[in-house]
């Protein structure tokens, strides 16, 4: 069995996860890849990303005295087919200091198909100086499934409060479930020109437009400032898998640009290639 990854397992890189689920690929695909006949190993990592489901997990710490925690928080998502296993919530996208009183922390979680999300387990390891935690709620959005579920808590996870539990199983509040048209993965390949000063460290974003006035949200291609410094260098080719609203079979135009700022924001873009990935990976 061959399990390509080609992605970071690091809090400060990619989506911040330090554990990944990998699915096997055909041996011939790996061998063909190693001979470098036009397909880079990185493509395999992107293919795996396209086959996985991305969840946006938002965690609200209550607005009570000593509600925040310094302990290591984890979550497990349980679906109708499988569960994700223990996922450490380490890299908050919204706050440098996570799980503070009254704050909402956002995390990206990826998993192979676990089916419909049925329940979650969330808790902490009780390590650190102030470990007790008042969890208000957890919200889990799965764009590729077109569902956003709310898991209300409103309880302490604290050895000296409530029932003394430091982890809980929580079920979704059905009346608060939001449903929408599922997003689809697009493979976006960006070619930066080979001229002096062509590269940029700015925050590059894209919008796709389909027929009948349908368009996607504006989406940044890089997840953090470090990626912005790594990508869009002179004469480089950078590939991204981005989940966006489905604009249909025809892309009439795109809007691509950056937000300026920084020392080297000017960018000379050569071209962009976009492929809509269908469920069978084509």
PDB file of C-alpha atoms in Angstrom:
ATOM      1  CA  UNK A   1       0.000   0.000   0.000  1.00  0.00           C
ATOM      2  CA  UNK A   2       1.256   3.477  -0.901  1.00  0.00           C
ATOM      3  CA  UNK A   3       0.098   6.486   1.094  1.00  0.00           C
ATOM      4  CA  UNK A   4       1.428   9.749  -0.376  1.00  0.00           C
ATOM      5  CA  UNK A   5       1.186  12.852   1.770  1.00  0.00           C
ATOM      6  CA  UNK A   6       3.341  15.719   0.418  1.00  0.00           C
ATOM      7  CA  UNK A   7       1.950  18.121   3.023  1.00  0.00           C
ATOM      8  CA  UNK A   8       3.089  19.695   6.296  1.00  0.00           C
ATOM      9  CA  UNK A   9       2.363  18.212   9.696  1.00  0.00           C
ATOM     10  CA  UNK A  10       3.061  21.417  11.628  1.00  0.00           C
ATOM     11  CA  UNK A  11       1.078  23.844  13.747  1.00  0.00           C
ATOM     12  CA  UNK A  12       2.430  26.877  11.864  1.00  0.00           C
ATOM     13  CA  UNK A  13       2.100  25.415   8.340  1.00  0.00           C
ATOM     14  CA  UNK A  14      -0.737  24.506   5.943  1.00  0.00           C
ATOM     15  CA  UNK A  15      -3.978  24.007   7.955  1.00  0.00           C
ATOM     16  CA  UNK A  16      -2.129  23.613  11.290  1.00  0.00           C
ATOM     17  CA  UNK A  17      -2.816  19.892  11.742  1.00  0.00           C
ATOM     18  CA  UNK A  18      -0.053  17.617  13.091  1.00  0.00           C
ATOM     19  CA  UNK A  19      -1.940  14.380  12.330  1.00  0.00           C
ATOM     20  CA  UNK A  20      -3.299  13.423   8.908  1.00  0.00           C
ATOM     21  CA  UNK A  21      -5.439  10.624   7.523  1.00  0.00           C
ATOM     22  CA  UNK A  22      -4.056   9.241   4.254  1.00  0.00           C
ATOM     23  CA  UNK A  23      -5.767   7.002   1.707  1.00  0.00           C
ATOM     24  CA  UNK A  24      -3.849   4.508  -0.459  1.00  0.00           C
ATOM     25  CA  UNK A  25      -3.174   5.067  -4.154  1.00  0.00           C
ATOM     26  CA  UNK A  26      -2.316   2.656  -6.928  1.00  0.00           C
ATOM     27  CA  UNK A  27       1.346   1.555  -6.960  1.00  0.00           C
ATOM     28  CA  UNK A  28       1.612   2.388 -10.669  1.00  0.00           C
ATOM     29  CA  UNK A  29       0.611   5.964  -9.915  1.00  0.00           C
ATOM     30  CA  UNK A  30       3.528   6.335  -7.475  1.00  0.00           C
ATOM     31  CA  UNK A  31       6.027   4.650  -9.823  1.00  0.00           C
ATOM     32  CA  UNK A  32       4.866   6.772 -12.741  1.00  0.00           C
ATOM     33  CA  UNK A  33       5.209   9.783 -10.510  1.00  0.00           C
ATOM     34  CA  UNK A  34       8.779   8.956  -9.482  1.00  0.00           C
ATOM     35  CA  UNK A  35       9.806   8.831 -13.140  1.00  0.00           C
ATOM     36  CA  UNK A  36       8.650  12.444 -13.289  1.00  0.00           C
ATOM     37  CA  UNK A  37       6.651  12.146 -16.490  1.00  0.00           C
ATOM     38  CA  UNK A  38       4.839  15.423 -16.173  1.00  0.00           C
ATOM     39  CA  UNK A  39       3.138  14.844 -12.835  1.00  0.00           C
ATOM     40  CA  UNK A  40       4.763  16.068  -9.646  1.00  0.00           C
ATOM     41  CA  UNK A  41       4.558  14.226  -6.330  1.00  0.00           C
ATOM     42  CA  UNK A  42       2.864  17.306  -4.930  1.00  0.00           C
ATOM     43  CA  UNK A  43      -0.102  16.543  -7.184  1.00  0.00           C
ATOM     44  CA  UNK A  44      -0.695  13.328  -5.236  1.00  0.00           C
ATOM     45  CA  UNK A  45      -0.959  15.290  -2.011  1.00  0.00           C
ATOM     46  CA  UNK A  46      -3.442  17.635  -3.681  1.00  0.00           C
ATOM     47  CA  UNK A  47      -5.467  14.699  -5.019  1.00  0.00           C
ATOM     48  CA  UNK A  48      -5.717  13.356  -1.478  1.00  0.00           C
ATOM     49  CA  UNK A  49      -6.809  16.765  -0.231  1.00  0.00           C
ATOM     50  CA  UNK A  50      -9.525  16.855  -2.877  1.00  0.00           C
ATOM     51  CA  UNK A  51     -10.857  13.482  -1.715  1.00  0.00           C
ATOM     52  CA  UNK A  52     -11.055  14.521   1.926  1.00  0.00           C
ATOM     53  CA  UNK A  53     -13.756  16.585   3.613  1.00  0.00           C
ATOM     54  CA  UNK A  54     -12.736  19.902   5.137  1.00  0.00           C
ATOM     55  CA  UNK A  55     -14.525  20.986   8.296  1.00  0.00           C
ATOM     56  CA  UNK A  56     -14.379  24.525   9.671  1.00  0.00           C
ATOM     57  CA  UNK A  57     -14.613  24.143  13.455  1.00  0.00           C
ATOM     58  CA  UNK A  58     -15.519  27.188  15.562  1.00  0.00           C
ATOM     59  CA  UNK A  59     -15.253  26.931  19.355  1.00  0.00           C
ATOM     60  CA  UNK A  60     -16.782  29.547  21.677  1.00  0.00           C
ATOM     61  CA  UNK A  61     -15.376  29.931  25.190  1.00  0.00           C
ATOM     62  CA  UNK A  62     -17.949  31.291  27.642  1.00  0.00           C
ATOM     63  CA  UNK A  63     -17.917  34.853  28.970  1.00  0.00           C
ATOM     64  CA  UNK A  64     -17.488  33.894  32.633  1.00  0.00           C
ATOM     65  CA  UNK A  65     -14.741  34.449  35.187  1.00  0.00           C
ATOM     66  CA  UNK A  66     -11.852  31.972  34.618  1.00  0.00           C
ATOM     67  CA  UNK A  67     -13.674  30.506  31.593  1.00  0.00           C
ATOM     68  CA  UNK A  68     -10.511  30.238  29.460  1.00  0.00           C
ATOM     69  CA  UNK A  69      -8.078  27.314  29.508  1.00  0.00           C
ATOM     70  CA  UNK A  70      -4.365  26.770  28.885  1.00  0.00           C
ATOM     71  CA  UNK A  71      -4.819  22.995  28.575  1.00  0.00           C
ATOM     72  CA  UNK A  72      -4.522  21.129  25.260  1.00  0.00           C
ATOM     73  CA  UNK A  73      -7.974  20.826  23.704  1.00  0.00           C
ATOM     74  CA  UNK A  74      -8.970  17.941  21.420  1.00  0.00           C
ATOM     75  CA  UNK A  75     -12.031  16.985  19.388  1.00  0.00           C
ATOM     76  CA  UNK A  76     -13.352  13.796  17.766  1.00  0.00           C
ATOM     77  CA  UNK A  77     -16.038  13.943  15.053  1.00  0.00           C
ATOM     78  CA  UNK A  78     -18.325  10.909  14.850  1.00  0.00           C
ATOM     79  CA  UNK A  79     -20.129  10.238  11.570  1.00  0.00           C
ATOM     80  CA  UNK A  80     -22.535   7.578  10.321  1.00  0.00           C
ATOM     81  CA  UNK A  81     -19.641   5.675   8.675  1.00  0.00           C
ATOM     82  CA  UNK A  82     -16.557   6.386  10.785  1.00  0.00           C
ATOM     83  CA  UNK A  83     -14.909   8.843  13.164  1.00  0.00           C
ATOM     84  CA  UNK A  84     -11.917  11.133  12.761  1.00  0.00           C
ATOM     85  CA  UNK A  85      -9.933   9.912  15.756  1.00  0.00           C
ATOM     86  CA  UNK A  86      -8.444  12.444  18.182  1.00  0.00           C
ATOM     87  CA  UNK A  87      -7.679  15.821  16.579  1.00  0.00           C
ATOM     88  CA  UNK A  88      -5.657  18.375  18.552  1.00  0.00           C
ATOM     89  CA  UNK A  89      -7.002  21.908  18.206  1.00  0.00           C
ATOM     90  CA  UNK A  90      -3.661  23.675  18.132  1.00  0.00           C
ATOM     91  CA  UNK A  91      -3.660  26.281  15.339  1.00  0.00           C
ATOM     92  CA  UNK A  92      -6.447  28.823  15.865  1.00  0.00           C
ATOM     93  CA  UNK A  93      -6.999  30.991  12.790  1.00  0.00           C
ATOM     94  CA  UNK A  94      -8.689  33.762  14.746  1.00  0.00           C
ATOM     95  CA  UNK A  95      -6.641  34.215  17.943  1.00  0.00           C
ATOM     96  CA  UNK A  96      -2.957  33.840  18.771  1.00  0.00           C
ATOM     97  CA  UNK A  97      -3.853  33.021  22.379  1.00  0.00           C
ATOM     98  CA  UNK A  98      -6.628  30.457  22.031  1.00  0.00           C
ATOM     99  CA  UNK A  99      -9.561  29.468  24.282  1.00  0.00           C
ATOM    100  CA  UNK A 100      -9.680  32.812  26.095  1.00  0.00           C
ATOM    101  CA  UNK A 101     -12.796  34.124  27.864  1.00  0.00           C
ATOM    102  CA  UNK A 102     -15.575  35.207  25.470  1.00  0.00           C
ATOM    103  CA  UNK A 103     -13.567  34.443  22.306  1.00  0.00           C
ATOM    104  CA  UNK A 104     -14.375  32.291  19.260  1.00  0.00           C
ATOM    105  CA  UNK A 105     -11.497  30.201  17.875  1.00  0.00           C
ATOM    106  CA  UNK A 106     -11.567  28.808  14.338  1.00  0.00           C
ATOM    107  CA  UNK A 107      -9.758  25.653  13.194  1.00  0.00           C
ATOM    108  CA  UNK A 108      -9.529  23.679   9.962  1.00  0.00           C
ATOM    109  CA  UNK A 109      -9.997  19.915  10.245  1.00  0.00           C
ATOM    110  CA  UNK A 110      -9.666  17.436   7.384  1.00  0.00           C
ATOM    111  CA  UNK A 111     -10.873  13.858   7.296  1.00  0.00           C
ATOM    112  CA  UNK A 112     -11.706  11.104   4.854  1.00  0.00           C
ATOM    113  CA  UNK A 113     -15.455  10.521   4.440  1.00  0.00           C
ATOM    114  CA  UNK A 114     -17.051   9.804   7.849  1.00  0.00           C
ATOM    115  CA  UNK A 115     -20.628  10.171   6.555  1.00  0.00           C
ATOM    116  CA  UNK A 116     -23.244  12.392   8.192  1.00  0.00           C
ATOM    117  CA  UNK A 117     -21.938  14.056  11.344  1.00  0.00           C
ATOM    118  CA  UNK A 118     -23.820  12.616  14.337  1.00  0.00           C
ATOM    119  CA  UNK A 119     -21.990  13.808  17.468  1.00  0.00           C
ATOM    120  CA  UNK A 120     -18.669  15.127  18.748  1.00  0.00           C
ATOM    121  CA  UNK A 121     -16.465  14.499  21.753  1.00  0.00           C
ATOM    122  CA  UNK A 122     -14.508  17.518  22.978  1.00  0.00           C
ATOM    123  CA  UNK A 123     -12.250  17.881  25.989  1.00  0.00           C
ATOM    124  CA  UNK A 124      -8.796  18.745  27.291  1.00  0.00           C
ATOM    125  CA  UNK A 125      -5.816  17.025  28.953  1.00  0.00           C
ATOM    126  CA  UNK A 126      -6.045  19.081  32.193  1.00  0.00           C
ATOM    127  CA  UNK A 127      -2.401  20.192  31.833  1.00  0.00           C
ATOM    128  CA  UNK A 128      -1.158  23.717  32.528  1.00  0.00           C
ATOM    129  CA  UNK A 129      -1.651  26.385  35.169  1.00  0.00           C
ATOM    130  CA  UNK A 130      -5.328  27.225  34.549  1.00  0.00           C
ATOM    131  CA  UNK A 131      -7.047  24.197  33.033  1.00  0.00           C
ATOM    132  CA  UNK A 132     -10.746  24.601  33.835  1.00  0.00           C
ATOM    133  CA  UNK A 133     -12.738  25.615  30.738  1.00  0.00           C
ATOM    134  CA  UNK A 134     -16.279  26.856  30.191  1.00  0.00           C
ATOM    135  CA  UNK A 135     -17.321  25.735  26.706  1.00  0.00           C
ATOM    136  CA  UNK A 136     -20.270  27.701  25.319  1.00  0.00           C
ATOM    137  CA  UNK A 137     -20.715  25.931  21.959  1.00  0.00           C
ATOM    138  CA  UNK A 138     -19.016  24.306  18.963  1.00  0.00           C
ATOM    139  CA  UNK A 139     -20.044  25.012  15.374  1.00  0.00           C
ATOM    140  CA  UNK A 140     -18.932  22.686  12.564  1.00  0.00           C
ATOM    141  CA  UNK A 141     -19.307  23.744   8.936  1.00  0.00           C
ATOM    142  CA  UNK A 142     -18.652  21.238   6.128  1.00  0.00           C
ATOM    143  CA  UNK A 143     -18.808  23.209   2.841  1.00  0.00           C
ATOM    144  CA  UNK A 144     -18.401  20.085   0.681  1.00  0.00           C
ATOM    145  CA  UNK A 145     -21.495  18.591   2.376  1.00  0.00           C
ATOM    146  CA  UNK A 146     -23.474  21.842   2.460  1.00  0.00           C
ATOM    147  CA  UNK A 147     -24.203  21.601   6.202  1.00  0.00           C
ATOM    148  CA  UNK A 148     -23.381  23.687   9.252  1.00  0.00           C
ATOM    149  CA  UNK A 149     -24.192  22.169  12.656  1.00  0.00           C
ATOM    150  CA  UNK A 150     -24.260  23.777  16.105  1.00  0.00           C
ATOM    151  CA  UNK A 151     -23.318  21.761  19.202  1.00  0.00           C
ATOM    152  CA  UNK A 152     -24.472  23.642  22.337  1.00  0.00           C
ATOM    153  CA  UNK A 153     -22.618  23.040  25.600  1.00  0.00           C
ATOM    154  CA  UNK A 154     -22.913  25.836  28.174  1.00  0.00           C
ATOM    155  CA  UNK A 155     -21.016  23.776  30.768  1.00  0.00           C
ATOM    156  CA  UNK A 156     -17.672  23.558  32.531  1.00  0.00           C
ATOM    157  CA  UNK A 157     -15.017  21.052  31.564  1.00  0.00           C
ATOM    158  CA  UNK A 158     -13.237  21.286  34.877  1.00  0.00           C
ATOM    159  CA  UNK A 159     -12.266  18.773  37.576  1.00  0.00           C
ATOM    160  CA  UNK A 160     -13.470  21.151  40.306  1.00  0.00           C
ATOM    161  CA  UNK A 161     -16.681  22.438  38.655  1.00  0.00           C
ATOM    162  CA  UNK A 162     -20.022  20.959  37.496  1.00  0.00           C
ATOM    163  CA  UNK A 163     -19.703  17.124  37.395  1.00  0.00           C
ATOM    164  CA  UNK A 164     -15.876  17.150  37.263  1.00  0.00           C
ATOM    165  CA  UNK A 165     -15.679  15.911  33.658  1.00  0.00           C
ATOM    166  CA  UNK A 166     -12.926  17.272  31.381  1.00  0.00           C
ATOM    167  CA  UNK A 167     -14.474  15.871  28.196  1.00  0.00           C
ATOM    168  CA  UNK A 168     -18.036  15.631  26.916  1.00  0.00           C
ATOM    169  CA  UNK A 169     -20.028  14.044  24.102  1.00  0.00           C
ATOM    170  CA  UNK A 170     -22.303  16.658  22.498  1.00  0.00           C
ATOM    171  CA  UNK A 171     -25.087  16.180  19.960  1.00  0.00           C
ATOM    172  CA  UNK A 172     -26.111  18.794  17.370  1.00  0.00           C
ATOM    173  CA  UNK A 173     -29.109  21.075  17.943  1.00  0.00           C
ATOM    174  CA  UNK A 174     -31.299  20.076  15.009  1.00  0.00           C
ATOM    175  CA  UNK A 175     -33.197  23.378  14.870  1.00  0.00           C
ATOM    176  CA  UNK A 176     -29.907  25.265  14.468  1.00  0.00           C
ATOM    177  CA  UNK A 177     -28.641  23.163  11.542  1.00  0.00           C
ATOM    178  CA  UNK A 178     -28.131  25.209   8.358  1.00  0.00           C
ATOM    179  CA  UNK A 179     -28.201  23.560   4.937  1.00  0.00           C
ATOM    180  CA  UNK A 180     -26.962  25.039   1.665  1.00  0.00           C
ATOM    181  CA  UNK A 181     -25.739  23.937  -1.771  1.00  0.00           C
ATOM    182  CA  UNK A 182     -22.507  21.949  -1.237  1.00  0.00           C
ATOM    183  CA  UNK A 183     -19.192  23.466  -2.283  1.00  0.00           C
ATOM    184  CA  UNK A 184     -16.950  21.655  -4.774  1.00  0.00           C
ATOM    185  CA  UNK A 185     -13.137  21.456  -4.923  1.00  0.00           C
ATOM    186  CA  UNK A 186     -11.363  23.424  -7.636  1.00  0.00           C
ATOM    187  CA  UNK A 187      -7.737  22.861  -8.566  1.00  0.00           C
ATOM    188  CA  UNK A 188      -6.252  26.313  -9.176  1.00  0.00           C
ATOM    189  CA  UNK A 189      -2.792  26.546 -10.769  1.00  0.00           C
ATOM    190  CA  UNK A 190      -1.141  29.976 -10.748  1.00  0.00           C
ATOM    191  CA  UNK A 191       1.822  30.810 -13.005  1.00  0.00           C
ATOM    192  CA  UNK A 192       3.940  33.828 -11.987  1.00  0.00           C
ATOM    193  CA  UNK A 193       5.892  35.476 -14.835  1.00  0.00           C
ATOM    194  CA  UNK A 194       9.652  35.188 -15.394  1.00  0.00           C
ATOM    195  CA  UNK A 195      10.564  38.860 -15.264  1.00  0.00           C
ATOM    196  CA  UNK A 196      12.466  40.900 -12.695  1.00  0.00           C
ATOM    197  CA  UNK A 197      10.413  41.635  -9.562  1.00  0.00           C
ATOM    198  CA  UNK A 198       7.490  39.469 -10.715  1.00  0.00           C
ATOM    199  CA  UNK A 199       6.890  37.741  -7.359  1.00  0.00           C
ATOM    200  CA  UNK A 200       4.674  38.950  -4.530  1.00  0.00           C
ATOM    201  CA  UNK A 201       4.336  38.380  -0.773  1.00  0.00           C
ATOM    202  CA  UNK A 202       0.832  39.881  -0.718  1.00  0.00           C
ATOM    203  CA  UNK A 203      -2.410  38.064   0.107  1.00  0.00           C
ATOM    204  CA  UNK A 204      -3.615  36.728  -3.276  1.00  0.00           C
ATOM    205  CA  UNK A 205      -7.363  36.068  -3.684  1.00  0.00           C
ATOM    206  CA  UNK A 206      -9.653  34.715  -6.388  1.00  0.00           C
ATOM    207  CA  UNK A 207     -13.338  34.819  -7.372  1.00  0.00           C
ATOM    208  CA  UNK A 208     -14.864  32.489  -9.999  1.00  0.00           C
ATOM    209  CA  UNK A 209     -17.826  33.562 -12.158  1.00  0.00           C
ATOM    210  CA  UNK A 210     -20.169  31.110 -13.866  1.00  0.00           C
ATOM    211  CA  UNK A 211     -23.088  31.737 -16.198  1.00  0.00           C
ATOM    212  CA  UNK A 212     -26.313  33.467 -15.051  1.00  0.00           C
ATOM    213  CA  UNK A 213     -24.428  35.757 -12.679  1.00  0.00           C
ATOM    214  CA  UNK A 214     -23.380  32.982 -10.276  1.00  0.00           C
ATOM    215  CA  UNK A 215     -20.086  33.664  -8.506  1.00  0.00           C
ATOM    216  CA  UNK A 216     -18.089  32.330  -5.580  1.00  0.00           C
ATOM    217  CA  UNK A 217     -17.045  34.148  -2.456  1.00  0.00           C
ATOM    218  CA  UNK A 218     -13.679  35.904  -2.538  1.00  0.00           C
ATOM    219  CA  UNK A 219     -11.152  33.344  -1.321  1.00  0.00           C
ATOM    220  CA  UNK A 220      -7.515  33.800  -0.279  1.00  0.00           C
ATOM    221  CA  UNK A 221      -5.241  31.157  -1.823  1.00  0.00           C
ATOM    222  CA  UNK A 222      -2.754  31.162   1.069  1.00  0.00           C
ATOM    223  CA  UNK A 223      -3.723  30.093   4.576  1.00  0.00           C
ATOM    224  CA  UNK A 224      -1.184  32.273   6.398  1.00  0.00           C
ATOM    225  CA  UNK A 225       1.562  34.870   5.973  1.00  0.00           C
ATOM    226  CA  UNK A 226       4.294  32.236   5.785  1.00  0.00           C
ATOM    227  CA  UNK A 227       2.627  30.659   2.744  1.00  0.00           C
ATOM    228  CA  UNK A 228       2.352  34.118   1.184  1.00  0.00           C
ATOM    229  CA  UNK A 229       6.142  34.436   1.454  1.00  0.00           C
ATOM    230  CA  UNK A 230       6.710  30.934   0.025  1.00  0.00           C
ATOM    231  CA  UNK A 231       4.374  31.115  -2.974  1.00  0.00           C
ATOM    232  CA  UNK A 232       4.062  33.401  -6.028  1.00  0.00           C
ATOM    233  CA  UNK A 233       7.818  33.692  -6.536  1.00  0.00           C
ATOM    234  CA  UNK A 234       9.247  34.720  -9.916  1.00  0.00           C
ATOM    235  CA  UNK A 235       8.802  32.005 -12.610  1.00  0.00           C
ATOM    236  CA  UNK A 236       6.953  29.692 -10.177  1.00  0.00           C
ATOM    237  CA  UNK A 237       3.953  27.412 -10.579  1.00  0.00           C
ATOM    238  CA  UNK A 238       1.753  27.064  -7.488  1.00  0.00           C
ATOM    239  CA  UNK A 239      -1.194  24.718  -7.187  1.00  0.00           C
ATOM    240  CA  UNK A 240      -4.072  24.953  -4.702  1.00  0.00           C
ATOM    241  CA  UNK A 241      -7.182  22.894  -3.944  1.00  0.00           C
ATOM    242  CA  UNK A 242      -9.901  25.333  -2.903  1.00  0.00           C
ATOM    243  CA  UNK A 243     -13.470  24.461  -1.901  1.00  0.00           C
ATOM    244  CA  UNK A 244     -15.837  27.019  -3.400  1.00  0.00           C
ATOM    245  CA  UNK A 245     -19.466  27.394  -4.417  1.00  0.00           C
ATOM    246  CA  UNK A 246     -20.233  25.374  -7.563  1.00  0.00           C
ATOM    247  CA  UNK A 247     -20.483  27.844 -10.460  1.00  0.00           C
ATOM    248  CA  UNK A 248     -21.444  25.099 -12.936  1.00  0.00           C
ATOM    249  CA  UNK A 249     -19.810  23.625 -16.010  1.00  0.00           C
ATOM    250  CA  UNK A 250     -18.761  26.955 -17.526  1.00  0.00           C
ATOM    251  CA  UNK A 251     -16.404  29.464 -15.887  1.00  0.00           C
ATOM    252  CA  UNK A 252     -17.034  32.708 -17.761  1.00  0.00           C
ATOM    253  CA  UNK A 253     -14.366  34.768 -16.019  1.00  0.00           C
ATOM    254  CA  UNK A 254     -12.291  35.008 -12.861  1.00  0.00           C
ATOM    255  CA  UNK A 255     -11.282  37.899 -10.662  1.00  0.00           C
ATOM    256  CA  UNK A 256      -7.796  37.557  -9.197  1.00  0.00           C
ATOM    257  CA  UNK A 257      -5.733  40.063  -7.286  1.00  0.00           C
ATOM    258  CA  UNK A 258      -4.096  40.815  -3.981  1.00  0.00           C
ATOM    259  CA  UNK A 259      -4.641  43.070  -0.997  1.00  0.00           C
ATOM    260  CA  UNK A 260      -1.408  45.065  -1.350  1.00  0.00           C
ATOM    261  CA  UNK A 261       0.712  45.964   1.634  1.00  0.00           C
ATOM    262  CA  UNK A 262       4.141  44.660   2.594  1.00  0.00           C
ATOM    263  CA  UNK A 263       7.509  45.266   0.969  1.00  0.00           C
ATOM    264  CA  UNK A 264       7.100  43.231  -2.211  1.00  0.00           C
ATOM    265  CA  UNK A 265       3.424  43.419  -3.098  1.00  0.00           C
ATOM    266  CA  UNK A 266       3.656  44.138  -6.856  1.00  0.00           C
ATOM    267  CA  UNK A 267       2.965  40.972  -8.859  1.00  0.00           C
ATOM    268  CA  UNK A 268       3.349  40.033 -12.537  1.00  0.00           C
ATOM    269  CA  UNK A 269       0.861  37.236 -13.221  1.00  0.00           C
ATOM    270  CA  UNK A 270       1.392  35.100 -16.318  1.00  0.00           C
ATOM    271  CA  UNK A 271      -1.730  32.897 -16.323  1.00  0.00           C
ATOM    272  CA  UNK A 272      -4.135  30.817 -14.243  1.00  0.00           C
ATOM    273  CA  UNK A 273      -5.446  27.289 -14.960  1.00  0.00           C
ATOM    274  CA  UNK A 274      -8.573  26.010 -13.189  1.00  0.00           C
ATOM    275  CA  UNK A 275      -9.965  22.486 -13.043  1.00  0.00           C
ATOM    276  CA  UNK A 276     -13.245  21.591 -11.340  1.00  0.00           C
ATOM    277  CA  UNK A 277     -12.700  18.303  -9.519  1.00  0.00           C
ATOM    278  CA  UNK A 278     -15.613  15.893  -9.800  1.00  0.00           C
ATOM    279  CA  UNK A 279     -16.379  13.290  -7.088  1.00  0.00           C
ATOM    280  CA  UNK A 280     -14.345  10.571  -8.832  1.00  0.00           C
ATOM    281  CA  UNK A 281     -11.240  12.798  -8.723  1.00  0.00           C
ATOM    282  CA  UNK A 282     -11.295  13.834 -12.397  1.00  0.00           C
TER     283      UNK A 282
END
